XYZ file of C-alpha atoms in Angstrom:
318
model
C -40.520 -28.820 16.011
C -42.044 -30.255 19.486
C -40.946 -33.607 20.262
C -44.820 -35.362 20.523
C -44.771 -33.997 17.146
C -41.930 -35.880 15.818
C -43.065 -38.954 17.845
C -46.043 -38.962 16.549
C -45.147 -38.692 12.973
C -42.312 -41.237 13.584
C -45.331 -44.025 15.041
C -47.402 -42.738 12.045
C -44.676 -43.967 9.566
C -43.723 -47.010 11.353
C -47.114 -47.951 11.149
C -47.728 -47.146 7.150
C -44.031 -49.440 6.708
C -45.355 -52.263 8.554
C -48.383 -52.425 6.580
C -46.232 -52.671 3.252
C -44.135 -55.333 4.424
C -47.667 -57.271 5.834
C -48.813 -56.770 2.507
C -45.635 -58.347 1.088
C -45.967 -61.095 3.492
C -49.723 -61.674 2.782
C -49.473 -61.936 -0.878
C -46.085 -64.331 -0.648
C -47.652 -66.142 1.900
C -50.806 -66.680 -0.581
C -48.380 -67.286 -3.508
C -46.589 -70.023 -1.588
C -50.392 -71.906 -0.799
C -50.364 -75.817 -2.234
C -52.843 -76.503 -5.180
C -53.722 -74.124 -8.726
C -55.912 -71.925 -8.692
C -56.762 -72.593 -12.570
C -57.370 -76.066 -11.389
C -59.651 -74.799 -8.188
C -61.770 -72.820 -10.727
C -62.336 -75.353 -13.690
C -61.464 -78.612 -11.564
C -60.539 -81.660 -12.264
C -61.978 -82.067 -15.720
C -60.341 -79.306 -17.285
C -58.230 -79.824 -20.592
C -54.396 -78.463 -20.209
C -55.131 -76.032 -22.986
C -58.179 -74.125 -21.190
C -55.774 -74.111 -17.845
C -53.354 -72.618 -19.868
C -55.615 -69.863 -21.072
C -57.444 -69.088 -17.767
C -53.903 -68.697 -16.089
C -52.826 -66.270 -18.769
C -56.381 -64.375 -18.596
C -55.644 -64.289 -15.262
C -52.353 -62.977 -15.401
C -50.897 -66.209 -13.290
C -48.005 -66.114 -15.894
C -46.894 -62.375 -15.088
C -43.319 -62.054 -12.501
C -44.578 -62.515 -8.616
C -43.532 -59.027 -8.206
C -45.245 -57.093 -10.944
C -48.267 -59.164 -9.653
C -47.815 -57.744 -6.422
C -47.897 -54.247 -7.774
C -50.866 -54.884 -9.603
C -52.824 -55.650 -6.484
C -50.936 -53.112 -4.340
C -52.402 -50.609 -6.981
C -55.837 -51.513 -6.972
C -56.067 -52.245 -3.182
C -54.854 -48.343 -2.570
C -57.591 -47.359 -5.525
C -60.624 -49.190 -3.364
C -60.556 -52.329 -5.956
C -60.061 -55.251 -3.857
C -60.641 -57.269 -7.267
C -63.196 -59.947 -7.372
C -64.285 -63.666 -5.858
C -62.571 -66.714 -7.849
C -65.938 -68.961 -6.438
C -68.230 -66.369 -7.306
C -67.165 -63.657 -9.276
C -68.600 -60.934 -7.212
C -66.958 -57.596 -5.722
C -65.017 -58.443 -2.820
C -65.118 -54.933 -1.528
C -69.414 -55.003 -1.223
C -69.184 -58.941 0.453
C -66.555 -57.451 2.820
C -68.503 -54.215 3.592
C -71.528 -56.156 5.030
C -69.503 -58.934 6.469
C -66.929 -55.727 8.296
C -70.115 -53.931 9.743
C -71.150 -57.451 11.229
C -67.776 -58.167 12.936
C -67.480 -54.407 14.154
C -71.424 -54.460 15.462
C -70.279 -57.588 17.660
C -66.662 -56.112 18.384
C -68.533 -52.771 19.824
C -71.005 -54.691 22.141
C -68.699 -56.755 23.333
C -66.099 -53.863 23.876
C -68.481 -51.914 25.748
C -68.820 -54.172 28.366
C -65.514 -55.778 28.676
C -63.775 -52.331 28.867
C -65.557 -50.674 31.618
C -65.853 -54.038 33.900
C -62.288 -54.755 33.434
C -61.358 -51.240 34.630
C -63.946 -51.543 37.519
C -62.575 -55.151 38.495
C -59.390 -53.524 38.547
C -60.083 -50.673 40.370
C -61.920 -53.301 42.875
C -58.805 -55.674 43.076
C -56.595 -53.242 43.938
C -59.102 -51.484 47.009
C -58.966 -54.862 48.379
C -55.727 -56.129 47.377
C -54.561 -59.716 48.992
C -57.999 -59.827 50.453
C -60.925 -61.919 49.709
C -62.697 -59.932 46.935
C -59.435 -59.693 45.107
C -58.392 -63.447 45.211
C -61.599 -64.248 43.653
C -61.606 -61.395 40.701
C -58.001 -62.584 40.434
C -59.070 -66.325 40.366
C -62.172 -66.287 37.814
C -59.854 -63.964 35.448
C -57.173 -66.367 35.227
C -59.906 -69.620 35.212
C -61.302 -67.300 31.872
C -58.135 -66.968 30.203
C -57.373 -70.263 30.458
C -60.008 -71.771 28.563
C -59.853 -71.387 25.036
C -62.821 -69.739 22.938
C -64.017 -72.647 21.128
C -64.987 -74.523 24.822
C -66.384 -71.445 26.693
C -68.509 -71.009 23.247
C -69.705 -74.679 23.617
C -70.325 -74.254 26.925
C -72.474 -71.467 26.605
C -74.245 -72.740 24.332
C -75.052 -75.917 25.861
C -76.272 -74.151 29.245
C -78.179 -70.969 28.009
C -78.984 -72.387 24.692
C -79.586 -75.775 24.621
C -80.666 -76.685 28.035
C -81.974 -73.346 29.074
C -83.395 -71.929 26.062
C -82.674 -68.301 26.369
C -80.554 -67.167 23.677
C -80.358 -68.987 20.140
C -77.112 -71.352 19.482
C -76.768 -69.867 15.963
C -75.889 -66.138 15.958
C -77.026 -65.610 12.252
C -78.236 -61.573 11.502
C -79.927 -60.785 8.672
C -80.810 -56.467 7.451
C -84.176 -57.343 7.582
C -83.789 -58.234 11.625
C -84.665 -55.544 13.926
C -82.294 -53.855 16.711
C -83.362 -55.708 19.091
C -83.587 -59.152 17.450
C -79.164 -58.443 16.455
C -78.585 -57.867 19.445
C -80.456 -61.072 21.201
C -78.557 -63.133 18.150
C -75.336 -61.588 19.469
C -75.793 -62.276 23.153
C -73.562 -65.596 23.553
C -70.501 -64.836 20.930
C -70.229 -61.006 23.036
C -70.170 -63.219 25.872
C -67.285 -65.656 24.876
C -65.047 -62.390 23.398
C -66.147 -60.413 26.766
C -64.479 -62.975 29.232
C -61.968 -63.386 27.208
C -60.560 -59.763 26.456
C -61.564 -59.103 30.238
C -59.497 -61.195 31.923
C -56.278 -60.015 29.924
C -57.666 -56.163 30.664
C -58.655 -56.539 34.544
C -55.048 -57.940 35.243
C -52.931 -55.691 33.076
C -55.150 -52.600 34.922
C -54.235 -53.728 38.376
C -50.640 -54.705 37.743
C -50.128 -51.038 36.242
C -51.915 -49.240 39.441
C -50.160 -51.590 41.770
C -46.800 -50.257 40.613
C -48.236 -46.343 40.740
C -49.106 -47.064 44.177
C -45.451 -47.571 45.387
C -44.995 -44.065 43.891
C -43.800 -41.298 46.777
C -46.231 -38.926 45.491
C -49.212 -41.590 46.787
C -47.943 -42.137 50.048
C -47.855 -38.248 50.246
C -51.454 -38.591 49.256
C -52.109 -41.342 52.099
C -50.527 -39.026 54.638
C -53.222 -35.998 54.056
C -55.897 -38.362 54.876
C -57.214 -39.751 51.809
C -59.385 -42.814 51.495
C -57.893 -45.422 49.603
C -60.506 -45.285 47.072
C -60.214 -41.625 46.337
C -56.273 -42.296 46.380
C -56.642 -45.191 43.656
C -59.163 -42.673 41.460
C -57.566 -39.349 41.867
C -53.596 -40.160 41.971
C -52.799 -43.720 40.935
C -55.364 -44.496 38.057
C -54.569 -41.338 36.450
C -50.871 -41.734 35.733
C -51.287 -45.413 35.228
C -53.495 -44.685 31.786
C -50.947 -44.841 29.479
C -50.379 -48.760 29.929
C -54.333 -49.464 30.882
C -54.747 -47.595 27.016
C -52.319 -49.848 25.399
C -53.711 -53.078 26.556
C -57.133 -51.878 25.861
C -55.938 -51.105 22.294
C -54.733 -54.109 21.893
C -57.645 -56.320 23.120
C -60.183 -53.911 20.590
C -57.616 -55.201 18.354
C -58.000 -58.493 19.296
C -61.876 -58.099 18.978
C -61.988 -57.447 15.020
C -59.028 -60.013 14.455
C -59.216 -62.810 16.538
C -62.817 -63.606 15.813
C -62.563 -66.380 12.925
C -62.940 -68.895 15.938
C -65.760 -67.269 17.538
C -67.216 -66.860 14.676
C -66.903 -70.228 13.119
C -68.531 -71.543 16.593
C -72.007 -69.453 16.206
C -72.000 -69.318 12.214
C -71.967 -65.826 12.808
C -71.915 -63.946 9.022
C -68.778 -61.942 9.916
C -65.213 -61.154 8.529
C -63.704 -64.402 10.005
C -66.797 -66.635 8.872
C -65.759 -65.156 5.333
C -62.184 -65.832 5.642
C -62.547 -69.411 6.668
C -65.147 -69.784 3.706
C -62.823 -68.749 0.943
C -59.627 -70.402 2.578
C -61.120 -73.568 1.881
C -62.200 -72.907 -1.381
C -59.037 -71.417 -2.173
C -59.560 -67.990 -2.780
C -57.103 -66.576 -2.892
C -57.972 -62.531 -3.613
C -60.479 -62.557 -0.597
C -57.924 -64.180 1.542
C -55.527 -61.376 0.671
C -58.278 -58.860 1.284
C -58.896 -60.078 4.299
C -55.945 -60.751 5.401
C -54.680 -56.625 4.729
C -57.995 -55.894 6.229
C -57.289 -57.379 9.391
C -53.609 -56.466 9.763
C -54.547 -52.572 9.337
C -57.391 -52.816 11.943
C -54.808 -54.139 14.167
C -51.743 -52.029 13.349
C -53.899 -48.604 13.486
C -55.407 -49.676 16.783
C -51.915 -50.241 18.024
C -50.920 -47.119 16.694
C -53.392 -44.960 18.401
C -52.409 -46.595 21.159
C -48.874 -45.517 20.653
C -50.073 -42.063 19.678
C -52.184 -41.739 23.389
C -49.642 -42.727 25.589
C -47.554 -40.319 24.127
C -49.712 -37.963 24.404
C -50.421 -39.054 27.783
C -46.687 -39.035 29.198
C -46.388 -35.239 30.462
C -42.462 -35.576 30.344
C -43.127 -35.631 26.521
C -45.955 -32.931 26.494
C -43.534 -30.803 28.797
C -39.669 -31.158 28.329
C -37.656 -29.309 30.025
């Protein structure tokens, strides 16, 4: 058998493993929170006798481990079970709420992603020079802050004083194209500065080291601009990184949003998760919880998957 094959298959496994132990972790981790959940449902007033007979209804009584299975079983059947505040289908809430935090994740993604390769490209062409000091400069000033203050901020300037987008990023299916993605404006803005600063830096630092390479130099002898050097030689063979840290910054997109999120009251995944956390509910924090730590596994996975793909020492042995 080829050896991308078995590389590939190996990352593939790795990656279904790590989800079962997250899974593990997720539900301990939820099994370990302070407070009943009889006693969140029925509250205070509740007589010991109907807590008793809730918690057995609910199975509360069963072994940790059997209760584990349980779930395991009906997450891998589609049944993400049901709200303890509201007793709906968490699968349908978390369908609409998903398709919100991916519509903002994909905006945002396609213009952090392209810039940060540009500004990286650009940094390099003028490395140590004035153009790159200052890419270099307002990358690191945007990493720095966290996303809660360059949300505020944003919304006090183009918001508040200016009046051009709304503070509140709330969508509804009855709003137009057009109208989602003027809601969406400011929280693409605060994820886009803060993905492209990590993306722009990583994308230089991996050309840089292509550029010390001896078969770029034998491209400088023949004449070649530095531009068409960077684009035709260097950027090429330094994909394989450049993939990875894109991966994980789409990653990043879908899962670190709950603060975002929070900050524009924006009806996504993360707005959901900080709902039911307080209310203690617990089977949509577990839902969420897997949901999240798939999106970010598989993204890191396909990562894996491309730059083996892209290594031609793998695609070629000798």
């Amino acid at each position: 058998m080829h050896p991308v094959v078995i590389l590939i298959a190996q990352r593939i496994a790795l990656g279904v493993l790590l989800l079962f132990a997250t899974s593990i972790l997720i539900f301990v981790g939820t099994l370990i929170l302070p407070g009943d959940v009889a006693q969140a449902i029925l509250g205070q007033s509740a007589t010991p006798q109907s807590l008793a007979n809730l918690r057995e209804e609910m199975g509360l009584n069963d072994p940790a481990w059997q209760r584990y299975f349980q779930w395991l079983r009906g997450v891998l059947q589609g049944d993400l079970g049901s709200s303890l505040s509201n007793q709906r289908d968490i699968a349908t809430q978390i369908g609409a709420r998903l398709g919100n935090t991916l519509f903002l994740a994909f905006w945002a993604a396609l213009v952090a992603v392209p810039l940060a390769i540009f500004l990286g490209l650009l940094a390099v062409r003028y490395r140590d020079r004035w153009p790159d000091k200052l890419i270099s400069g307002f990358t690191l000033a945007s990493i720095s802050l966290p996303e809660f203050f360059l949300g505020y901020v944003l919304i006090y300037f183009f918001a508040v004083k200016w009046r051009w987008f709304p503070s509140v990023s709330t969508i509804y299916d009855s709003m137009s194209f057009w109208q989602k993605l003027d809601a969406i404006v400011l929280p693409a803005a605060v994820l886009t500065l803060v993905i492209l600063a990590h993306m722009m830096r990583m994308t230089r630092a991996a050309i840089l080291n292509v550029m010390q390479s001896a078969y770029v130099e034998t491209a400088e002898l023949k004449g070649l601009t530095t531009f068409d050097v960077i684009r035709k030689h260097a950027f090429p063979n330094a994909i394989a990184p450049v993939v990875n840290v894109v991966m994980l910054n789409l990653a990043y997109l879908v899962v670190g949003v709950v603060v975002v999120e929070v900050v524009f009251v924006y009806p996504g995944m993360g707005q959901y998760l900080v709902d039911h956390v307080s209310k203690r509910d617990v089977p949509v924090v577990q839902a969420c919880g897997l949901i999240f730590a798939a999106v970010y596994i598989g993204l890191n996975m396909i990562a894996d998957i491309v730059s083996i793909l892209a290594n031609p020492r793998l695609r070629h042995p000798r």
